[in-house]
Every structure is written in C-alpha cells, then in structure tokens.
Amino acid sequence: MFDVQRIRQDFPILQQQVNGKPLVYLDSTASSQKPLSVIEAMNTYYREYNANVHRGIYQISEKASEAYETARKKVGRFINARSWREVIFTRNATESINLVAYSWGLNNIKAGDIILTSEMEHHANLVPWQQLAARTGATVKYIPVDEHGYLDMATFDAWLTPQVKLVSITQMSNVLGTVTPVGEIAQKAHAVGALVLLDGAQAVPHMPTDVQAFECDFLAFSGHKMLGPTGIGVLWGRKEILADMPPFMTGGDMIKKVTFEGSTWNELPWKFEAGTPAIAEAVGLGAAVDYLNELGMRNVRRHEIELTTYAFHRLSQVEGIRIYGPHDPTARGGAVAFTLGDIHPHDIAAVLDSEGICVRAGHHCAMPLHDKLGLQATARASFYVYNLPEEVDRLAEGLDKARELLGR
Ligand code: 7TS
C-alpha cells in the first residue's frame, strides 16, 4: 500500500549519486525534498499564468488569484479548519509565530502575565516570547522535559494559574522527536483562560492534523517541511481571535480603504497578508497537500513509525551510540538525534557526507535544550515518506566507519 520505491520515482533529486554512492537524504526535519508535481505546479504558474493576484481584470490574473485561493482552501481542509478565512499565508512557521507575538501578544499580554512554553522548543517558538516578555513585563516559563524526553505534565499542571495567558508549545520536537499531548494541553490551558498556540512545523508534515479536535487557538507551520517550496508558511487561527487582532504588517492588499487621514482593514485572511504574496509558492504548497492527501496522512505516520522502529533496532547495534528522546516510536516522530562516544557531531556528519549520507549536526536551533542535556551539539537523522530501511542500514554502516576513523 505504501510503496516507497514508487514514491521515490516522484523525487528527481533522490535519483543522483554523491561521491559515487546513491544519495541518502536524512535531513527532512530541516527541509523536505519536493515531488515533481510540486515543481511542475510552480513551473506551470510561471510559464502559463504568472500575474499578480487580487488585482487584474484579465484572464491570467484571475487564474492566478483563483489558484492562490484554491491553495488556501486545500490547506484549510488538510488541517480541518472550519473556514478558509482562518488560513493566513506567511513566509514560514517563524513568521507565523511572530505574527501572533506582535499582533495578539502586544495587545493582550501585560506586566505580570505568564507565557508557558517548554524546554524542547525550536528558537522560533522561544525568542519571540522572550522579546514579547521584555517589551511587556511578562514572564516566560519553560515546562521541563524529563529524562526520557517527555513533557513534565505534573509541572505543567502546577504552573497553570490565571496569570498564564498563552501556552505555546511544539507538537513534535525537532530534536527529541517527542509528540506532545496537545488535546490535553489545550483543555487544561483553556480552563484557566489561556490561549494555545501549537508549533506544528514538525507535526503537520508527518501526522494527521485536526485543529478542531486539538482545540487549539493558533497553529503555525512551514510549507518546505511538507514537500512544498520554501518561502511559504501558514498561520491558522480561530476566526473570532483573528478578527480582533490588528494587522501585523501594513501596506497594499491588506486594506479596505485608505485616505490621507487613515485606513481600514481588509477582511480575513487578507488583513494579515500585506503586499504581493508568494503566489507560485502557494500553488506549490497546494500541490504538496494534494500529494500528501493521496498518500494519506495515516499511512505517512505509519511509515514513519515503522522506519523509526527499525532505526532504533539497527542503530542500537552501533557501538557507543546514544539516542535522545523517547524510545517508544509511537510517542515520537522520525527525527533521531544522537551522539557517538565523544566524536564531535560535525565530524560524524562529515564522514557520513563522504558516504553520500545527509544528516544534520549542531544544536538544531534548540540551544536551551542542548544546554539542559549537557551537550553542545548532536547529530540528527530524520525520515520522511521517501526513506527506506536500506538507508537506515547505510547510516548504521556510515556510523561504524566514523567510529573506526575517529573513535578513541
Ligand atoms: N518549529 C520547529 C519545531 C522546527 O523544527 C522549525 C524548523 C521551526 C519551528 C522553524 O521553521 P521555519 O520554516 O520557520 O524555519 N526546524 C529546523 C530544523 O530542525 N533544522 O532546520 C530547521
């Protein structure tokens, strides 16, 4: 049913050799590869109906506007939004979170308020809240992560007071892989009157998403991690909340009427989309959503669990390896961060590169988490729809080689 060899045929980039060996791409957590259908959808836009949207009364501009808005509707259905008006196109998850921090945050957070996030956040879900706190006199508190990589829910419960105005939490850690209990978090946060933002940058590409079932208030994610292009991301928000928020950026497209005295704002979602948007990228993201729907997100998740299960089994045979995050593949995604004895993760990545294997090494934009783990860096392999068990074998063999070359 989930035929990875057939899926791989759709990804031209995977057909190449690096250093005389078939490319093994294990860095989809940073950015995924793109199927031909996405590349061709963008190509067709540029070749056949490239024009600005929401403006021209001529055919190709109308076609561009329709394609842009169709992509929005596809995204809305993909995450089970109540309305396409709740889907705002941004540049990426980072911009989506900043939109909430500046527009909602500056108008709703005041001195003495508390913003809860966690120790395992990407900097994108950390720095904006630190900045908001510095401007408003609020405090950011970080829900601890326990020694197995799970959120410490007892501390979360203890910290939930009426001073908490926002809980902004990752749905899936990009380092530990941990999947967080978002439904439970949202219910408990709402019980004290806080809003809930989910950083879905890692979860939305890898598992079914249902913003209504999650009961969250905002969801942020990026197109480029879900088979789509760079330069496009999404902020989903509940209509009532978005309607009350002022614009983040101002200028063309986001206005209803402008006079020398002042301006009024466009309706949702355009109120939050100032200037010419990323039209080709939206069209590409729409094609990526079509592709994922065809695979079925339940199947995508099942494949990831199978591959992660195999990775834990195979990698645990590598001498000196230590894998971080939950070891239960059903409680985590396919981002597998590890260290190998005292070999520097950058050296591991360099040896793997010589074998044609792409992994990431560093702090993965989660420096506080690495501090907590007492590490400067980890190496990280991550899996997606086009990865095979044989590639896990290649990784394990590459790590054996790194140990032979660099181990002491
Ligand atoms: N949130 C999480 C959980 C992420 O993993 C990332 C990117 C972001 C937010 C930011 O996404 P962006 O598209 O706005 O940059 N994560 C990674 C990574 O793990 N390696 O490179 C980017």
XYZ file of C-alpha atoms and ligand atoms in Angstrom:
430
model
C 0.000 0.000 0.000
C 2.800 2.444 0.936
C 5.228 1.774 -1.864
C 8.357 3.781 -1.055
C 10.169 2.690 -4.225
C 7.289 4.090 -6.275
C 7.170 7.276 -4.190
C 10.899 7.768 -4.774
C 10.289 7.915 -8.527
C 8.422 11.190 -7.928
C 11.502 12.864 -6.373
C 14.082 13.677 -9.066
C 16.685 14.832 -6.534
C 16.854 11.355 -4.988
C 17.975 9.781 -8.260
C 21.521 11.152 -8.033
C 24.820 9.848 -6.710
C 27.104 11.720 -4.301
C 30.733 10.634 -4.009
C 29.867 7.733 -6.272
C 27.143 6.499 -3.916
C 23.360 6.840 -4.100
C 22.270 9.938 -2.189
C 20.726 9.132 1.193
C 18.735 12.142 2.348
C 18.139 12.043 6.099
C 17.502 15.712 6.843
C 13.798 16.204 6.152
C 13.316 17.747 9.585
C 15.316 20.729 8.292
C 13.612 20.716 4.877
C 11.906 18.016 2.840
C 12.501 17.184 -0.801
C 9.863 18.092 -3.405
C 7.952 15.767 -5.727
C 7.707 16.518 -9.451
C 4.051 17.503 -9.087
C 5.054 20.412 -6.809
C 7.892 21.518 -9.073
C 5.624 21.309 -12.113
C 2.744 23.193 -10.485
C 5.086 26.122 -9.809
C 6.619 25.839 -13.259
C 3.183 25.928 -14.889
C 2.248 29.048 -12.927
C 5.348 30.861 -14.201
C 5.032 29.558 -17.756
C 1.298 29.946 -18.235
C -0.413 32.361 -15.832
C 2.183 34.395 -13.956
C 0.433 37.609 -12.821
C -0.266 39.364 -9.553
C -3.314 38.279 -7.576
C -6.440 40.123 -6.423
C -5.853 42.932 -8.967
C -6.032 42.391 -12.680
C -9.326 42.158 -14.503
C -7.722 39.955 -17.115
C -7.735 36.223 -17.539
C -4.302 35.155 -16.342
C -4.539 37.330 -13.235
C -7.922 35.860 -12.436
C -6.442 32.410 -12.922
C -3.540 33.267 -10.584
C -5.946 34.613 -7.936
C -8.068 31.514 -8.198
C -5.050 29.202 -7.909
C -3.759 31.134 -4.884
C -7.115 30.981 -3.109
C -7.629 27.330 -4.089
C -4.328 26.508 -2.396
C -5.609 28.217 0.750
C -8.760 26.090 0.684
C -6.709 22.919 0.248
C -4.607 23.830 3.269
C -7.745 24.616 5.267
C -9.234 21.193 4.515
C -5.899 19.482 5.228
C -5.896 20.776 8.824
C -9.702 20.618 9.179
C -10.157 24.362 9.626
C -13.764 25.494 9.988
C -13.206 28.123 7.308
C -10.594 29.016 4.697
C -10.699 32.530 6.177
C -8.767 31.158 9.128
C -5.778 30.241 6.922
C -3.174 33.006 6.612
C -0.213 32.593 4.288
C 3.102 33.715 5.787
C 6.717 33.006 4.845
C 7.251 30.173 7.323
C 6.427 28.909 10.816
C 8.776 31.505 12.276
C 6.839 34.370 10.707
C 3.541 32.795 11.773
C 4.640 32.734 15.406
C 5.986 36.290 15.188
C 2.655 37.414 13.746
C 0.913 36.128 16.872
C 3.570 37.549 19.211
C 3.380 41.034 17.715
C -0.272 41.319 16.777
C -2.005 39.321 19.515
C 0.785 39.456 22.091
C 1.448 43.205 22.205
C -2.276 43.830 22.546
C -3.147 41.161 25.097
C -0.069 40.485 27.222
C 0.761 42.834 30.073
C 3.142 43.049 33.033
C 2.704 40.128 35.418
C 1.277 37.769 32.776
C 2.896 34.398 32.147
C 3.652 32.732 28.818
C 4.228 28.989 29.104
C 6.369 27.176 26.614
C 8.759 24.218 27.041
C 12.421 23.324 27.288
C 12.346 21.490 23.962
C 11.235 24.341 21.710
C 12.860 25.430 18.490
C 14.171 29.012 18.787
C 11.232 30.074 16.581
C 8.883 29.269 19.475
C 11.131 30.750 22.114
C 12.777 34.001 21.054
C 9.508 35.754 20.020
C 8.099 35.115 23.513
C 11.269 36.328 25.201
C 11.024 39.506 23.128
C 7.344 39.924 23.929
C 8.067 39.441 27.634
C 10.870 42.018 27.518
C 8.518 44.562 25.941
C 5.551 43.946 28.223
C 6.980 42.895 31.580
C 5.506 39.408 31.260
C 7.411 36.249 32.191
C 8.234 33.201 30.067
C 8.318 29.856 31.862
C 9.642 26.661 30.337
C 7.852 23.402 31.099
C 10.596 20.874 31.894
C 11.376 17.836 29.781
C 12.030 14.660 31.781
C 14.985 12.298 31.323
C 13.081 10.227 28.745
C 12.266 13.261 26.613
C 8.630 13.680 27.649
C 6.990 16.886 28.828
C 6.690 17.052 32.588
C 2.906 17.323 32.746
C 2.819 17.484 36.558
C 4.803 20.729 36.437
C 2.584 21.999 33.622
C -0.464 21.363 35.821
C 1.188 23.068 38.788
C 2.145 26.126 36.755
C -1.306 26.650 35.237
C -2.707 29.674 37.037
C -4.956 32.512 35.856
C -1.780 34.563 35.210
C -0.982 32.245 32.306
C -2.288 33.966 29.162
C -0.676 31.815 26.490
C 0.625 28.266 26.201
C 2.826 27.998 23.125
C 4.125 24.511 22.634
C 5.606 22.283 19.984
C 3.503 19.417 18.706
C 6.631 17.435 17.839
C 10.192 18.210 18.913
C 12.694 18.647 16.088
C 15.445 17.154 18.284
C 13.867 14.605 20.629
C 11.040 13.691 18.253
C 8.623 13.831 21.192
C 4.948 14.139 20.297
C 3.185 16.254 22.914
C -0.378 15.663 24.222
C -1.848 18.719 22.545
C -5.516 17.985 23.259
C -4.882 17.647 26.990
C -2.685 20.762 26.997
C -5.349 22.816 25.215
C -8.175 21.715 27.503
C -6.193 22.472 30.650
C -4.920 25.811 29.323
C -8.419 26.912 28.354
C -9.660 26.019 31.822
C -7.520 28.875 33.219
C -8.406 31.199 30.332
C -5.132 30.911 28.393
C -4.883 30.645 24.613
C -2.940 27.825 22.954
C -0.526 28.099 20.054
C 0.811 24.882 18.558
C 4.109 24.887 16.713
C 3.187 22.327 14.078
C 6.340 22.771 11.955
C 7.291 19.120 12.548
C 3.913 17.522 13.223
C 1.800 18.824 10.339
C 4.041 17.205 7.680
C 4.132 13.856 9.473
C 0.749 13.062 11.030
C -2.965 13.858 10.555
C -3.859 17.383 11.708
C -7.271 18.434 13.004
C -7.317 21.890 14.560
C -10.888 21.377 15.731
C -10.058 18.137 17.542
C -6.879 19.666 19.006
C -8.986 22.564 20.346
C -6.045 24.918 19.835
C -6.297 28.626 19.030
C -3.338 29.013 16.664
C -1.296 26.578 14.590
C 1.962 27.543 12.838
C 3.761 25.507 10.164
C 6.026 25.740 7.110
C 5.464 24.559 3.538
C 9.047 23.481 2.907
C 8.960 20.698 5.510
C 5.846 19.101 3.970
C 7.015 18.562 0.367
C 6.227 22.170 -0.569
C 8.537 25.029 -1.534
C 10.419 27.423 0.719
C 9.013 30.915 1.213
C 5.513 29.882 2.252
C 4.134 29.043 5.663
C 0.789 29.077 7.390
C -0.782 30.588 10.422
C -4.139 29.105 11.235
C -6.130 30.890 13.927
C -9.652 30.818 15.279
C -11.725 33.361 13.377
C -13.033 35.194 16.459
C -9.489 35.739 17.717
C -8.035 36.736 14.343
C -10.913 39.167 13.813
C -9.958 41.055 16.987
C -6.241 41.216 16.171
C -4.696 44.255 14.453
C -2.609 43.724 11.307
C 0.992 42.603 11.730
C 2.328 44.332 8.621
C 0.586 47.081 6.687
C 0.544 48.280 3.091
C -1.091 47.028 -0.078
C -3.685 44.246 -0.272
C -4.449 44.242 3.453
C -6.608 47.390 3.389
C -10.230 48.084 2.632
C -9.991 51.862 2.268
C -7.099 54.291 2.557
C -7.420 58.075 2.856
C -4.867 60.716 3.839
C -6.371 60.557 7.302
C -6.181 56.819 7.895
C -7.072 53.334 6.723
C -9.457 50.462 7.349
C -8.564 46.813 7.106
C -9.490 44.127 4.640
C -11.447 41.040 5.709
C -9.827 37.838 6.928
C -7.476 36.404 5.892
C -6.169 39.228 3.678
C -5.912 41.627 6.651
C -2.760 39.696 7.538
C -1.287 39.412 4.027
C 0.329 42.760 3.221
C 1.962 43.126 -0.182
C 2.277 40.714 -3.074
C 2.204 37.219 -1.604
C 4.266 34.161 -2.542
C 1.924 33.095 -5.336
C 3.977 30.358 -7.001
C 4.859 29.013 -3.570
C 1.209 28.875 -2.501
C 0.406 26.972 -5.687
C 3.311 24.618 -4.909
C 2.077 24.105 -1.362
C -1.375 23.267 -2.712
C 0.216 20.578 -4.910
C 2.153 19.260 -1.881
C -1.101 18.961 0.074
C -2.625 17.049 -2.861
C 0.359 14.704 -2.854
C 0.160 14.069 0.902
C -3.605 13.528 0.696
C -3.047 10.931 -1.988
C -0.585 9.090 0.245
C -2.921 9.518 3.231
C -1.583 11.095 6.403
C -2.351 7.985 8.451
C -0.140 5.999 6.085
C 2.561 8.675 6.268
C 2.541 8.374 10.058
C 2.516 4.549 9.940
C 5.500 4.501 7.602
C 7.367 6.866 9.895
C 6.684 4.699 12.957
C 7.868 1.590 11.070
C 11.052 3.262 9.908
C 11.764 4.764 13.333
C 11.217 1.365 14.946
C 13.726 -0.131 12.527
C 16.163 2.763 13.114
C 16.131 2.204 16.874
C 16.732 -1.509 16.345
C 19.511 -1.064 13.778
C 21.268 1.953 15.305
C 21.338 0.419 18.776
C 23.827 -2.097 17.269
C 26.295 0.751 16.673
C 28.842 0.744 19.468
C 28.878 3.875 21.615
C 25.694 5.411 20.218
C 23.322 7.308 22.455
C 19.916 8.269 21.073
C 17.966 11.108 22.685
C 14.223 11.416 23.181
C 11.512 8.798 23.746
C 12.440 5.282 22.640
C 8.806 4.383 22.003
C 8.319 5.002 18.235
C 4.591 5.605 18.689
C 5.337 8.523 21.047
C 7.715 10.305 18.708
C 8.392 11.366 15.170
C 11.210 10.364 12.872
C 13.801 12.924 13.991
C 16.514 10.883 15.696
C 19.244 12.892 17.438
C 22.258 11.011 18.717
C 25.873 11.185 19.842
C 28.571 8.624 19.155
C 31.054 8.330 22.011
C 32.976 11.577 22.186
C 33.217 12.077 18.420
C 32.137 15.589 17.508
C 28.787 15.552 15.680
C 30.251 17.710 12.880
C 32.899 15.050 12.272
C 30.210 12.358 12.190
C 28.285 14.389 9.606
C 31.451 14.882 7.522
C 32.213 11.135 7.432
C 28.582 10.400 6.528
C 28.751 13.020 3.772
C 31.704 11.173 2.253
C 29.335 8.185 2.068
C 26.630 10.266 0.349
C 24.520 10.461 3.506
C 22.966 13.802 4.555
C 22.424 14.323 8.288
C 22.486 17.461 10.351
C 24.915 18.279 13.172
C 24.674 21.132 15.643
C 22.136 22.485 18.097
C 19.268 22.328 15.560
C 18.017 25.746 16.728
C 17.333 24.311 20.176
C 20.278 25.614 22.196
C 18.491 25.685 25.579
C 17.539 22.010 25.163
C 21.139 21.082 24.351
C 22.294 23.066 27.413
C 19.857 21.056 29.508
C 21.201 17.799 28.045
C 24.745 18.995 28.795
C 25.634 18.911 25.104
C 26.910 21.456 22.614
C 25.652 19.536 19.642
C 24.076 16.316 18.429
C 23.944 14.602 15.062
C 20.431 14.085 13.740
C 18.979 11.775 11.130
C 15.361 12.275 10.124
C 12.973 10.321 7.943
C 10.110 11.058 5.608
C 7.883 9.384 3.037
C 10.721 8.603 0.601
C 13.105 6.919 3.057
C 13.822 3.182 3.066
C 15.066 0.707 5.693
C 18.135 0.188 3.453
C 19.012 3.830 4.054
C 18.956 3.218 7.804
C 21.427 0.370 7.120
C 23.633 2.758 5.149
C 23.507 5.202 8.084
C 24.488 2.492 10.577
C 27.379 1.374 8.346
C 28.486 5.011 7.986
C 28.489 5.392 11.751
C 30.601 2.259 12.127
C 33.033 3.814 9.687
C 33.064 7.108 11.640
C 33.850 5.176 14.806
C 36.706 3.301 13.102
C 38.170 6.525 11.711
C 37.615 8.867 14.647
C 36.822 6.825 17.720
C 39.281 6.531 20.540
N 9.449 24.910 14.845
C 10.021 23.702 14.764
C 9.586 22.619 15.695
C 11.010 23.474 13.798
O 11.561 22.265 13.724
C 11.383 24.515 12.925
C 12.469 24.345 11.909
C 10.720 25.746 13.045
C 9.768 25.909 14.020
C 11.028 26.895 12.155
O 10.663 26.630 10.850
P 10.990 27.688 9.702
O 10.491 27.049 8.466
O 10.258 28.926 10.075
O 12.472 27.879 9.723
N 13.387 23.317 12.197
C 14.586 23.138 11.613
C 15.457 22.092 11.963
O 15.212 21.270 12.816
N 16.574 22.194 11.220
O 16.442 23.229 10.395
C 15.214 23.829 10.622
